[in-house]
Short mmCIF file of C-alpha atoms in Angstrom, two decimals:
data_model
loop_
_atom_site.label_atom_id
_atom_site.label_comp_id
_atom_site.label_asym_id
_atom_site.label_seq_id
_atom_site.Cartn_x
_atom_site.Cartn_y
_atom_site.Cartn_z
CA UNK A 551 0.00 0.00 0.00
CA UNK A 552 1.31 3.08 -1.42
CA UNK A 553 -0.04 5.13 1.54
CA UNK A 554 1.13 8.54 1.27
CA UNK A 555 3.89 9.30 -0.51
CA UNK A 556 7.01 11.22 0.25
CA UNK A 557 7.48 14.63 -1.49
CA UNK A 558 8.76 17.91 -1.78
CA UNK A 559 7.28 20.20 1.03
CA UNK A 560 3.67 21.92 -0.02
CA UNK A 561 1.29 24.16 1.17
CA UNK A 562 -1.55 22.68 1.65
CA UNK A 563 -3.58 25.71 0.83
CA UNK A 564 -2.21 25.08 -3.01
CA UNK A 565 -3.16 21.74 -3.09
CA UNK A 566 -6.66 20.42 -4.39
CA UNK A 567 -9.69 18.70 -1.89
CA UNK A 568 -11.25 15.63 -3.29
CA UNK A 569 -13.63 13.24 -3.03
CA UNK A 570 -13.30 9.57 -3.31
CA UNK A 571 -16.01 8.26 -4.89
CA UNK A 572 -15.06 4.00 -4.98
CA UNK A 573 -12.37 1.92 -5.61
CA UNK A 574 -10.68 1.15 -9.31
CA UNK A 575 -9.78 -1.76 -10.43
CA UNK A 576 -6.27 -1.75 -9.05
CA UNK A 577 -7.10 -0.55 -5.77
CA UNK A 578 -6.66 3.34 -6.06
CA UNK A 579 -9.15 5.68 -4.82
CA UNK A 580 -11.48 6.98 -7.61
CA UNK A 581 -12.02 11.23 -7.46
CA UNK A 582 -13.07 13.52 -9.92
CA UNK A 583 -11.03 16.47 -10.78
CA UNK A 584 -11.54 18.91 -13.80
CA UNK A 585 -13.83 16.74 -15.77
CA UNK A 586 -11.38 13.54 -15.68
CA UNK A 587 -10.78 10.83 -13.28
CA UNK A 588 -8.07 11.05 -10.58
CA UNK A 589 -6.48 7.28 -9.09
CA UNK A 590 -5.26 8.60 -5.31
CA UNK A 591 -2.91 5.91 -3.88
CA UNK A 592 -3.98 4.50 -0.71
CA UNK A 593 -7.12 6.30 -0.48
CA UNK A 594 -10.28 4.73 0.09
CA UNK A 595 -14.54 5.28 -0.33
CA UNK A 596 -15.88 8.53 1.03
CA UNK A 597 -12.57 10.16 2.11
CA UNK A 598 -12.24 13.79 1.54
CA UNK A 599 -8.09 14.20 0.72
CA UNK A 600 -5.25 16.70 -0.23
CA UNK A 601 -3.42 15.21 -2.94
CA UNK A 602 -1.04 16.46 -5.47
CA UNK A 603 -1.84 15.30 -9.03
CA UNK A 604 0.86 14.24 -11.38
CA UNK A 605 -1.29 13.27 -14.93
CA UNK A 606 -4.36 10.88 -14.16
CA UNK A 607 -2.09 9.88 -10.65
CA UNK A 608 -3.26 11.38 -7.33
CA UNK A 609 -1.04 11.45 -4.16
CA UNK A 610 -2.16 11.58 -0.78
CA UNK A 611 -0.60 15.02 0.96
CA UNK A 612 -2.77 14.87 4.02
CA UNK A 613 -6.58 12.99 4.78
CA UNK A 614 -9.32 15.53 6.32
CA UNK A 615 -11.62 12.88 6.55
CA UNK A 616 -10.74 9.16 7.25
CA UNK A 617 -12.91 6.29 6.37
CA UNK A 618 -14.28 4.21 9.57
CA UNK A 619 -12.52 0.87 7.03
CA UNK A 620 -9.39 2.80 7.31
CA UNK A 621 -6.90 0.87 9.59
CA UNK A 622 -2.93 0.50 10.63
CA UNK A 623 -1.31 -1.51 7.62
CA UNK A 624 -0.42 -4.87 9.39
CA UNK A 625 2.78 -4.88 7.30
CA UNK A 626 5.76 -2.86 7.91
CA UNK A 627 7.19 -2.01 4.55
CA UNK A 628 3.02 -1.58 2.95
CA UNK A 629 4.28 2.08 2.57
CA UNK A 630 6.89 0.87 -0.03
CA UNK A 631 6.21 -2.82 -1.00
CA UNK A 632 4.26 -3.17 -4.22
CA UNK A 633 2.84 -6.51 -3.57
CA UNK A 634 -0.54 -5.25 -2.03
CA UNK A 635 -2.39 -2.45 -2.34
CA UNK A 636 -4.88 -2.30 0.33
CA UNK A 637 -3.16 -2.88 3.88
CA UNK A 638 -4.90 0.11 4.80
CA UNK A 639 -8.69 -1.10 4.15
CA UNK A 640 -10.25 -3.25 6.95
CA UNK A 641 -10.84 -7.11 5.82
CA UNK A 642 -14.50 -5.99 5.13
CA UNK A 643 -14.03 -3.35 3.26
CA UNK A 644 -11.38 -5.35 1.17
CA UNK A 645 -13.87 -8.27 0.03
CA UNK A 646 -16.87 -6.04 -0.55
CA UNK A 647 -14.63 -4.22 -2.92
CA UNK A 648 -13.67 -7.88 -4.78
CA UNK A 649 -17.37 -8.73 -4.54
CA UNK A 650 -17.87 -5.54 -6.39
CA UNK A 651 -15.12 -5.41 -9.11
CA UNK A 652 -16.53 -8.96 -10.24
CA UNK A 653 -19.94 -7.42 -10.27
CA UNK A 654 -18.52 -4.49 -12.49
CA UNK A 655 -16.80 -6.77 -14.89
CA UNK A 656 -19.69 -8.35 -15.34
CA UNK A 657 -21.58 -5.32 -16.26
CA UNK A 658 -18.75 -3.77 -18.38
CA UNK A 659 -19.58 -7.35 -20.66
CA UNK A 660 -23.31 -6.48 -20.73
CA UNK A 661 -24.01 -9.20 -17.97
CA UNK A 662 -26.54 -7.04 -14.93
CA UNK A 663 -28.79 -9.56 -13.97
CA UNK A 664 -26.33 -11.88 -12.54
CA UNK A 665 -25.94 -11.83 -8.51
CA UNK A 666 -22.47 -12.73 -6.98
CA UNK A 667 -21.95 -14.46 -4.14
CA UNK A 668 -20.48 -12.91 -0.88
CA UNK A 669 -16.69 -13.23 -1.18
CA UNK A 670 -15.10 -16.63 0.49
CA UNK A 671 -11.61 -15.69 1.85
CA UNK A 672 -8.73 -18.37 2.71
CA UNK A 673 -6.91 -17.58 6.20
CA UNK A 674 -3.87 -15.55 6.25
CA UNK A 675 -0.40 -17.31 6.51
CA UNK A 676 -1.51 -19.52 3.64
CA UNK A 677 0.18 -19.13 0.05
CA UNK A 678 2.68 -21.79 -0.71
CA UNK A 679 4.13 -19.95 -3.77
CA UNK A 680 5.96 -16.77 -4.47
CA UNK A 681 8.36 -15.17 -6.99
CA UNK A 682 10.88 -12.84 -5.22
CA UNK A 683 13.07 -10.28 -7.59
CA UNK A 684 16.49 -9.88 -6.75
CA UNK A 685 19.73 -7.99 -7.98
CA UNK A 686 23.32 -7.35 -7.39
CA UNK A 687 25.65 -4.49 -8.72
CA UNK A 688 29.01 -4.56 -7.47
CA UNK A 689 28.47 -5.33 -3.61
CA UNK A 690 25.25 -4.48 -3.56
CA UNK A 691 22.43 -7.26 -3.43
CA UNK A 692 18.73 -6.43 -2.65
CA UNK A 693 16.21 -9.17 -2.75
CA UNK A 694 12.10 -8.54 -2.36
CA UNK A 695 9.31 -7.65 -3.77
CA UNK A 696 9.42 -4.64 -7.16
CA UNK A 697 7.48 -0.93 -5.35
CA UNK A 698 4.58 -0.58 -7.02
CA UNK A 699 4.61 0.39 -10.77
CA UNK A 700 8.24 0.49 -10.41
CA UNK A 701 11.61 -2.07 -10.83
CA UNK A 702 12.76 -0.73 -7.41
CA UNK A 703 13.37 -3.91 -5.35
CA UNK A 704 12.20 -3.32 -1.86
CA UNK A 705 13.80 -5.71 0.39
CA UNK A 706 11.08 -8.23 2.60
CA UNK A 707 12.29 -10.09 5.06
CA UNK A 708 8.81 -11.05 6.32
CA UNK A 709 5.38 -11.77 4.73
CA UNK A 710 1.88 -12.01 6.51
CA UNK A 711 0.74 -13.33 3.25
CA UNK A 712 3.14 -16.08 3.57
CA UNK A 713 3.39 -19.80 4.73
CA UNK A 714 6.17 -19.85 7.46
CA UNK A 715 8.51 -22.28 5.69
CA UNK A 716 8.76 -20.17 2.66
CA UNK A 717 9.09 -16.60 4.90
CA UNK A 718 12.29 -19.53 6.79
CA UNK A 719 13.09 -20.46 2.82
CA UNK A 720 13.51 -16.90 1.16
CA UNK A 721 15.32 -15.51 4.45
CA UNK A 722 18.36 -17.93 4.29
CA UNK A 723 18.27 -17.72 0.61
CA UNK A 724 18.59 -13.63 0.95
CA UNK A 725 21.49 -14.52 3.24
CA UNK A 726 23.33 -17.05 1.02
CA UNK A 727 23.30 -16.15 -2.62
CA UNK A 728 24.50 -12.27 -1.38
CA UNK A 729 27.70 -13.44 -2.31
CA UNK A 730 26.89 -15.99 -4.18
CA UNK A 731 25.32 -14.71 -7.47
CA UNK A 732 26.54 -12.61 -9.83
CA UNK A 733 26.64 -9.16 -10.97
CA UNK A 734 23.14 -8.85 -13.00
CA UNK A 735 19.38 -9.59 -11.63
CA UNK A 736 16.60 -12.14 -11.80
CA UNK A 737 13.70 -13.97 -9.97
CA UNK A 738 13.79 -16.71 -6.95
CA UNK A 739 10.62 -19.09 -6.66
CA UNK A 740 9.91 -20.64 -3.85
CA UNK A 741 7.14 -23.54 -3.49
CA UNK A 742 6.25 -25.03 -0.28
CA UNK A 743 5.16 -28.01 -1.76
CA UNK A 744 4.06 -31.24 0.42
CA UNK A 745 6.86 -32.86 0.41
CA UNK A 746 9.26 -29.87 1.08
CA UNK A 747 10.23 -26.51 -0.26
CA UNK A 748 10.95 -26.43 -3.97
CA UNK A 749 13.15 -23.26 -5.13
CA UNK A 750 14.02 -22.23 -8.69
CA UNK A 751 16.46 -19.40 -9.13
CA UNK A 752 17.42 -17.37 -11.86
CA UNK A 753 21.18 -17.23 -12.73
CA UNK A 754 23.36 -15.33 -14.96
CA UNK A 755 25.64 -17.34 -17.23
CA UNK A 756 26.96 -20.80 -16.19
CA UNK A 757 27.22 -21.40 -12.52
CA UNK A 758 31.12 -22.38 -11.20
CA UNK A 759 31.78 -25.67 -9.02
CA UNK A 760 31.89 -23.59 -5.41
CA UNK A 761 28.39 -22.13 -6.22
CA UNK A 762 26.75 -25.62 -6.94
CA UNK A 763 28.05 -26.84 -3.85
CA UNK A 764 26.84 -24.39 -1.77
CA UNK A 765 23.99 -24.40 -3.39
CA UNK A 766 23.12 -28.17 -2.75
CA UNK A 767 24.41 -27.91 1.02
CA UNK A 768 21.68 -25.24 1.35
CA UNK A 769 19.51 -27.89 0.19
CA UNK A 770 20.49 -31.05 2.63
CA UNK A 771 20.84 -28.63 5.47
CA UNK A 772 17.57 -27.11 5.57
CA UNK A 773 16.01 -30.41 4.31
CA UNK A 774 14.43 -28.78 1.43
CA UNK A 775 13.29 -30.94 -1.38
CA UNK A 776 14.76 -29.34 -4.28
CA UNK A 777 17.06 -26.53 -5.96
CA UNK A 778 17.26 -25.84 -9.44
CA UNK A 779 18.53 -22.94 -11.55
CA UNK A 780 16.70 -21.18 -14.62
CA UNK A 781 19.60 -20.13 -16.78
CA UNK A 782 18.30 -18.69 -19.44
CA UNK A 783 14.85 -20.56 -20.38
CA UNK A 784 16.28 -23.82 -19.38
CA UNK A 785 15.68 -25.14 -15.52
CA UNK A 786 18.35 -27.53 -14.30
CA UNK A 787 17.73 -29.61 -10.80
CA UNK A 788 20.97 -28.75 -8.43
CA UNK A 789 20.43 -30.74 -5.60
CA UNK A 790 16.95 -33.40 -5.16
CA UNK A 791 16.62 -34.63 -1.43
CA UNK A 792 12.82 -36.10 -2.91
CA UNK A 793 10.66 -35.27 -5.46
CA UNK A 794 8.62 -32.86 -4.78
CA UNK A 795 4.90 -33.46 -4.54
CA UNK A 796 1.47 -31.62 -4.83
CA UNK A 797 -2.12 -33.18 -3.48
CA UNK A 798 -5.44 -32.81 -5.47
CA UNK A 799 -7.95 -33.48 -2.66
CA UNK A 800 -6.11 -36.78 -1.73
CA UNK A 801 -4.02 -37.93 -4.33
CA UNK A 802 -0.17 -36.89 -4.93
CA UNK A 803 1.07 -35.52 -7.67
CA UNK A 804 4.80 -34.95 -8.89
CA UNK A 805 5.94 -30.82 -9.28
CA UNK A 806 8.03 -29.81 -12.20
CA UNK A 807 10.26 -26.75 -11.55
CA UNK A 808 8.45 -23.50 -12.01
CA UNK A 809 4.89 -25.59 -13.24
CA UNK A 810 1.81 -23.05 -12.13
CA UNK A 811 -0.43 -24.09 -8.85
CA UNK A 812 -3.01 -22.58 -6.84
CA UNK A 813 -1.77 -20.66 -4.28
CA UNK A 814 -2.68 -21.91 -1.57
CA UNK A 815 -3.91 -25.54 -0.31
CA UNK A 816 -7.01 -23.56 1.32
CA UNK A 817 -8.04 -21.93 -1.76
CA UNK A 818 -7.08 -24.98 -3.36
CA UNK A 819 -9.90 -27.26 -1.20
CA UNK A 820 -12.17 -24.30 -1.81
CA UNK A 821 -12.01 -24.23 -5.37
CA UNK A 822 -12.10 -28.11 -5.43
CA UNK A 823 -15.55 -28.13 -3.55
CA UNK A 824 -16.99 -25.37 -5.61
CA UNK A 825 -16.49 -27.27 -8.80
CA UNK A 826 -17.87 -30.69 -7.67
CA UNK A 827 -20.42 -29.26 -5.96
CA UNK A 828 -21.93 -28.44 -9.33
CA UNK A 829 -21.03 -31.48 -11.12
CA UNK A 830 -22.06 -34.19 -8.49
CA UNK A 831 -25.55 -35.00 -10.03
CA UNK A 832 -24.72 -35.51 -13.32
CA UNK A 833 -23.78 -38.72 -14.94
CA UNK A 834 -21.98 -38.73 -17.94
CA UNK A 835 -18.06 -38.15 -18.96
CA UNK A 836 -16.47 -34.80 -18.35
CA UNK A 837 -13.68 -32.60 -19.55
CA UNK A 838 -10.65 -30.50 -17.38
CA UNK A 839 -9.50 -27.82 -20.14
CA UNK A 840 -6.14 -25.94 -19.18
CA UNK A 841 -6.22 -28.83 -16.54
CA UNK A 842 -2.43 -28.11 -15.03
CA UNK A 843 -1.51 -30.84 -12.45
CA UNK A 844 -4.92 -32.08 -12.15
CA UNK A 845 -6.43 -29.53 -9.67
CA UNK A 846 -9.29 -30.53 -10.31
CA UNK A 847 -9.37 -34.03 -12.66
CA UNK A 848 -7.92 -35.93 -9.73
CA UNK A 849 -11.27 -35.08 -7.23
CA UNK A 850 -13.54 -35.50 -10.29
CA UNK A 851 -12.33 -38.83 -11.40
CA UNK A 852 -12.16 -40.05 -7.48
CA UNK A 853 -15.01 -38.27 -6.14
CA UNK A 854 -18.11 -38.91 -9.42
CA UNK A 855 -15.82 -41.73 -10.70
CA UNK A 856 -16.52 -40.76 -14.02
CA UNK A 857 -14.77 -40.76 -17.44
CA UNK A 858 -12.41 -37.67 -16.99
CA UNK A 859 -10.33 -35.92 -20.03
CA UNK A 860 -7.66 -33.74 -19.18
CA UNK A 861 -5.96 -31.19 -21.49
CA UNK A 862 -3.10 -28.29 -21.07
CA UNK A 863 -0.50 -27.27 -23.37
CA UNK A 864 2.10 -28.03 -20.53
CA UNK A 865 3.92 -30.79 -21.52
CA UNK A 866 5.74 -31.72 -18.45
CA UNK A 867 2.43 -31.08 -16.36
CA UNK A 868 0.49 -33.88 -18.53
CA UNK A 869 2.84 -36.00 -18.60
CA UNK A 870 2.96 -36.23 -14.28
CA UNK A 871 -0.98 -36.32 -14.34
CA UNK A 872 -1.21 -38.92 -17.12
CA UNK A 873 1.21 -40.63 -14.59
CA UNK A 874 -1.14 -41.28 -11.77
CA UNK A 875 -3.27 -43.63 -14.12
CA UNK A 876 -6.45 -41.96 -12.93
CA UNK A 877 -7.49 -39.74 -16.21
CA UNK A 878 -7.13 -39.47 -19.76
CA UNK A 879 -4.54 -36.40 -19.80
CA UNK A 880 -3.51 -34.66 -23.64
CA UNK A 881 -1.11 -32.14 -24.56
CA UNK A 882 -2.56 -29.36 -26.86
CA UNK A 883 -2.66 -25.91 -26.78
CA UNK A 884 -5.90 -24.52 -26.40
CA UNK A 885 -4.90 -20.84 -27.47
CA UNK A 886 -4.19 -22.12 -31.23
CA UNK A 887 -6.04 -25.19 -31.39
CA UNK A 888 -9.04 -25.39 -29.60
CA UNK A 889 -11.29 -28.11 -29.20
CA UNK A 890 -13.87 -28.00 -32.10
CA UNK A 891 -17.50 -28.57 -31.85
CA UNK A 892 -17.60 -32.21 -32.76
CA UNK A 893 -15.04 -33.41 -30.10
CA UNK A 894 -17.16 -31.69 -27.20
CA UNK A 895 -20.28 -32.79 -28.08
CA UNK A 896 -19.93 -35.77 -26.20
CA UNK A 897 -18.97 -34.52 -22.94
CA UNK A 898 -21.89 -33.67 -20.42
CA UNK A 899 -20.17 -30.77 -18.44
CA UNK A 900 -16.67 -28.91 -18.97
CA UNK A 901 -14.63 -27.49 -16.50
CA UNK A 902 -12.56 -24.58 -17.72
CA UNK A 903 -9.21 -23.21 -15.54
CA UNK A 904 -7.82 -20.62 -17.83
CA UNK A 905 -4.69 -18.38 -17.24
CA UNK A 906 -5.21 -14.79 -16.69
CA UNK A 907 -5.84 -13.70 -20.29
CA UNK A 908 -8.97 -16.20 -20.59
CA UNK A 909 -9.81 -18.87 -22.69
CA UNK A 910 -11.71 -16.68 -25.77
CA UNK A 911 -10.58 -19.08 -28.76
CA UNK A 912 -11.89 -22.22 -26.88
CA UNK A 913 -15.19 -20.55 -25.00
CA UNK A 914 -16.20 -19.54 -28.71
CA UNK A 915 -15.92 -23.19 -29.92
CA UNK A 916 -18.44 -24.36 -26.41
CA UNK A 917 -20.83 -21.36 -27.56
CA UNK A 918 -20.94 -23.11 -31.39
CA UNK A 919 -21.98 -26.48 -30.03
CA UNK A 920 -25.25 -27.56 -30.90
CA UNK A 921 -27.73 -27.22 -27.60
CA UNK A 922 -28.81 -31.09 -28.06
CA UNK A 923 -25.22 -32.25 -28.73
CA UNK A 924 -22.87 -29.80 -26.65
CA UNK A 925 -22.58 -29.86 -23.08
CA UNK A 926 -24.87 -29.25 -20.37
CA UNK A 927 -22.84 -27.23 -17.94
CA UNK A 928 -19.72 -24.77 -17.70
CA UNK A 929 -17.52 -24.37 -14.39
CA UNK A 930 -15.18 -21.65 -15.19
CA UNK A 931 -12.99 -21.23 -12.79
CA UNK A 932 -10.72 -17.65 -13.04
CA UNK A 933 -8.08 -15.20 -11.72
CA UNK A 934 -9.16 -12.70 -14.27
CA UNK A 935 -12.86 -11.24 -13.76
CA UNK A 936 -12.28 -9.30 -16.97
CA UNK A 937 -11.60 -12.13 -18.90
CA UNK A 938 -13.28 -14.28 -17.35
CA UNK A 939 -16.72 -11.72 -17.86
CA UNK A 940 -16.02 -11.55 -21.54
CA UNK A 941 -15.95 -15.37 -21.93
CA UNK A 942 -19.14 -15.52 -19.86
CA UNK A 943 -21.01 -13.14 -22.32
CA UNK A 944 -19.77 -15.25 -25.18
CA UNK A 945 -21.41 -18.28 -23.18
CA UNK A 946 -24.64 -16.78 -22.62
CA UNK A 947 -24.80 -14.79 -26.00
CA UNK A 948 -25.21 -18.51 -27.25
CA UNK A 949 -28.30 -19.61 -24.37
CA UNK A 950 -26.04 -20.62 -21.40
CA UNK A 951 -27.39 -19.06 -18.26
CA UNK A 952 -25.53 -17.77 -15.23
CA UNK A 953 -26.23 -20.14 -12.72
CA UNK A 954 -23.85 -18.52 -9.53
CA UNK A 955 -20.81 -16.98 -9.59
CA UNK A 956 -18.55 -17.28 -6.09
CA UNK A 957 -15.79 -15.03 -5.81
CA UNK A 958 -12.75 -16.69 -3.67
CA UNK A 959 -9.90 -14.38 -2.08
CA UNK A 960 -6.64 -16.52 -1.99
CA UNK A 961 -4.93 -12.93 -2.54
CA UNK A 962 -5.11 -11.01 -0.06
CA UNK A 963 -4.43 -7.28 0.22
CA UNK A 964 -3.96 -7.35 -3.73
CA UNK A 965 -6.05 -6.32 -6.52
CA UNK A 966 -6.27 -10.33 -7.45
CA UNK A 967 -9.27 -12.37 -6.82
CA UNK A 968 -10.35 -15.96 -8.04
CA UNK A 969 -13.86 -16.94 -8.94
CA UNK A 970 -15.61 -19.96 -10.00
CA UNK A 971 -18.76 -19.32 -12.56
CA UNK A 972 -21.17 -21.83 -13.54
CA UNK A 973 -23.39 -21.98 -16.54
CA UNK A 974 -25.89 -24.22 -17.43
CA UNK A 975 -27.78 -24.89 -20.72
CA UNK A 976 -31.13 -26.89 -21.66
#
């Protein structure tokens, strides 16, 4: 939370009063000023503010009016750290806002007569994934999270957000690669995956023999379960104590280096019962599309024991699911080749886990389906409400009907939010 930002001294009496109307998209606080809207960093609803206005940008000089959501950011670097942008809203005020933005992507699509569910949120402490930026010039090594809408690495040495063995992980990483790396800059994943932490890290050129080896002592001495370096676009294991390994409601699952999961095992379960909620009292064979790991093929083919087809464009990530003998799991990509009408018409319901940017090409190719011969019922499940409202109105432009939409907070303190959407069609 960019709260209020340090500047040149100014009279207040030169600066202009706003406003704030609601909350954008990305968290700023929404005024009007001069026929054009202003986005005031770490202001919230129905504060009036002094701000000094750079373009479309508002900063906070002084608040004349605090909101009763307004609290003491939890976190001691939300001043500077990018990573959230709303330590300074209560938790109340935070998912009403996420129940709203879904609500307002919807609308921006043409959708109004849909209602969204209240907000479920996963407890603090929880994510088992994060990306941490790091660089080193001369002597100098920072490691944290980028300031927001900046490169400026602010270093973290703590996370609320955070399971504890990754907030243990990145601090002895900070410690040891300070010396260790050189000059130049990169990324450091960490996973705390169920059978240990898993950590990827970026690396310039070709590591020497005294960096490997302290690399894999980090590994056996803090009993982690892997290390493996991304040198370029190529990861290569350092130092494997045990494979790591990833549960889908009960059943295990191998984790290649850097492959995409939920972020937390909370939101994880959440999601999981959302999905097979819907799909419990029907009957006939069913389809994962941008099906990762298995998230959610591994419950479906246990739970409805049912016919289950998997497909993602991941190689690696099909090949581990295929492994567990439990679904039929294909590679193809679903951006350039997506499944035509005739090879969905004989599934009953699809479930549909896109990445951020959606999953247009193939929602088109479910809209074309014939109502007699396509399938019954959609579960999307998104990160993106913009994306994932602009596949919905493709959906329903062709009959589907909004059915519920349940918006899940596995992000907290950010702009993010995940929802599951489910359509159904007679």
């Amino acid at each position: 939370m960019p709260a209020i930002r340090k500047q040149s001294p100014v009279s207040s009496e030169l600066l202009p009063e706003f406003l704030v109307k609601h909350l954008g998209r990305h968290g700023d606080g929404v005024a009007h000023y001069n026929g054009k809207n202003i986005f005031i960093d770490g202001a919230l609803p129905d504060e009036r503010v002094l701000a000094r206005v750079e373009g479309e940008r508002g900063y906070i000089h002084s608040i004349l009016d605090p909101s009763p959501e307004r609290i003491q950011p939890p976190c001691p670097v939300a001043s500077s750290c990018g990573g959230c942008c709303l330590q300074h809203a209560s938790e109340t005020a935070e998912r009403t806002w996420k129940q709203d933005l879904v609500a307002e992507a919807l609308a921006k699509s043409g959708i109004t007569k849909s209602v969204v569910d209240p907000v479920i949120s996963v407890p603090y402490g929880t994510r088992r994934r994060t990306t941490l930026s790091w660089k080193k010039a001369k002597s100098h090594f920072v490691m944290g999270y980028n300031a927001r809408r900046t490169h400026h690495i602010v270093t973290t040495h703590t996370c609320m957000l955070l399971t504890k063995a990754i907030s243990e992980a990145s601090a002895v990483l900070r410690e040891a690669i300070k010396d260790l790396v050189p000059s130049g800059k990169g990324s450091v994943s960490i996973c705390d995956s169920d059978s240990g932490i898993d950590v990827v890290l970026d690396w310039v050129g070709r590591p020497d023999l005294q960096a490997l080896e302290v690399l894999a002592a980090l590994v056996h001495k803090h009993d982690w379960a892997r290390l493996s370096l991304r040198i370029g676009t190529v990861i290569e294991p350092v130092a494997v104590q045990r494979e790591p390994i990833v549960y889908m409601g009960e059943h295990p699952v191998r984790l290649p280096p850097g492959a995409f999961l939920q972020p937390s095992r909370e939101g994880q379960e959440v999601l999981i019962d959302l999905v097979l909620k819907e799909l419990k009292a029907l009957s006939g064979p069913l389809l994962d599309l941008f099906c990762g790991l298995g998230t959610f093929s591994l419950p479906l083919a246990a739970s409805l024991c049912r016919p289950v087809t998997a497909i993602d464009s991941d190689q690696k990530s099909v090949e581990y699911l295929a492994a567990t003998g439990m679904v039929k799991a294909l590679v193809r990509d679903l951006f350039r080749n997506p499944l035509l009408p005739s090879e969905l018409e004989n599934y009953e319901a699809i479930v549909l886990d896109p990445p951020r940017a959606g999953g247009a090409a193939q929602v088109l190719q479910i809209a074309q389906c014939a109502p007699k011969k396509g399938p019954k019922k959609i579960v999307m499940v998104s990160c993106n409400p913009f994306t994932c409202a602009r596949d919905a109105r493709t959906l329903t432009d062709a009959g589907f009907v909004i059915e519920k939409i349940t918006p899940v907070n596995q992000f907290h303190r950010s702009m993010h939010v995940e929802l599951v959407a489910v359509f159904s069609r007679v």
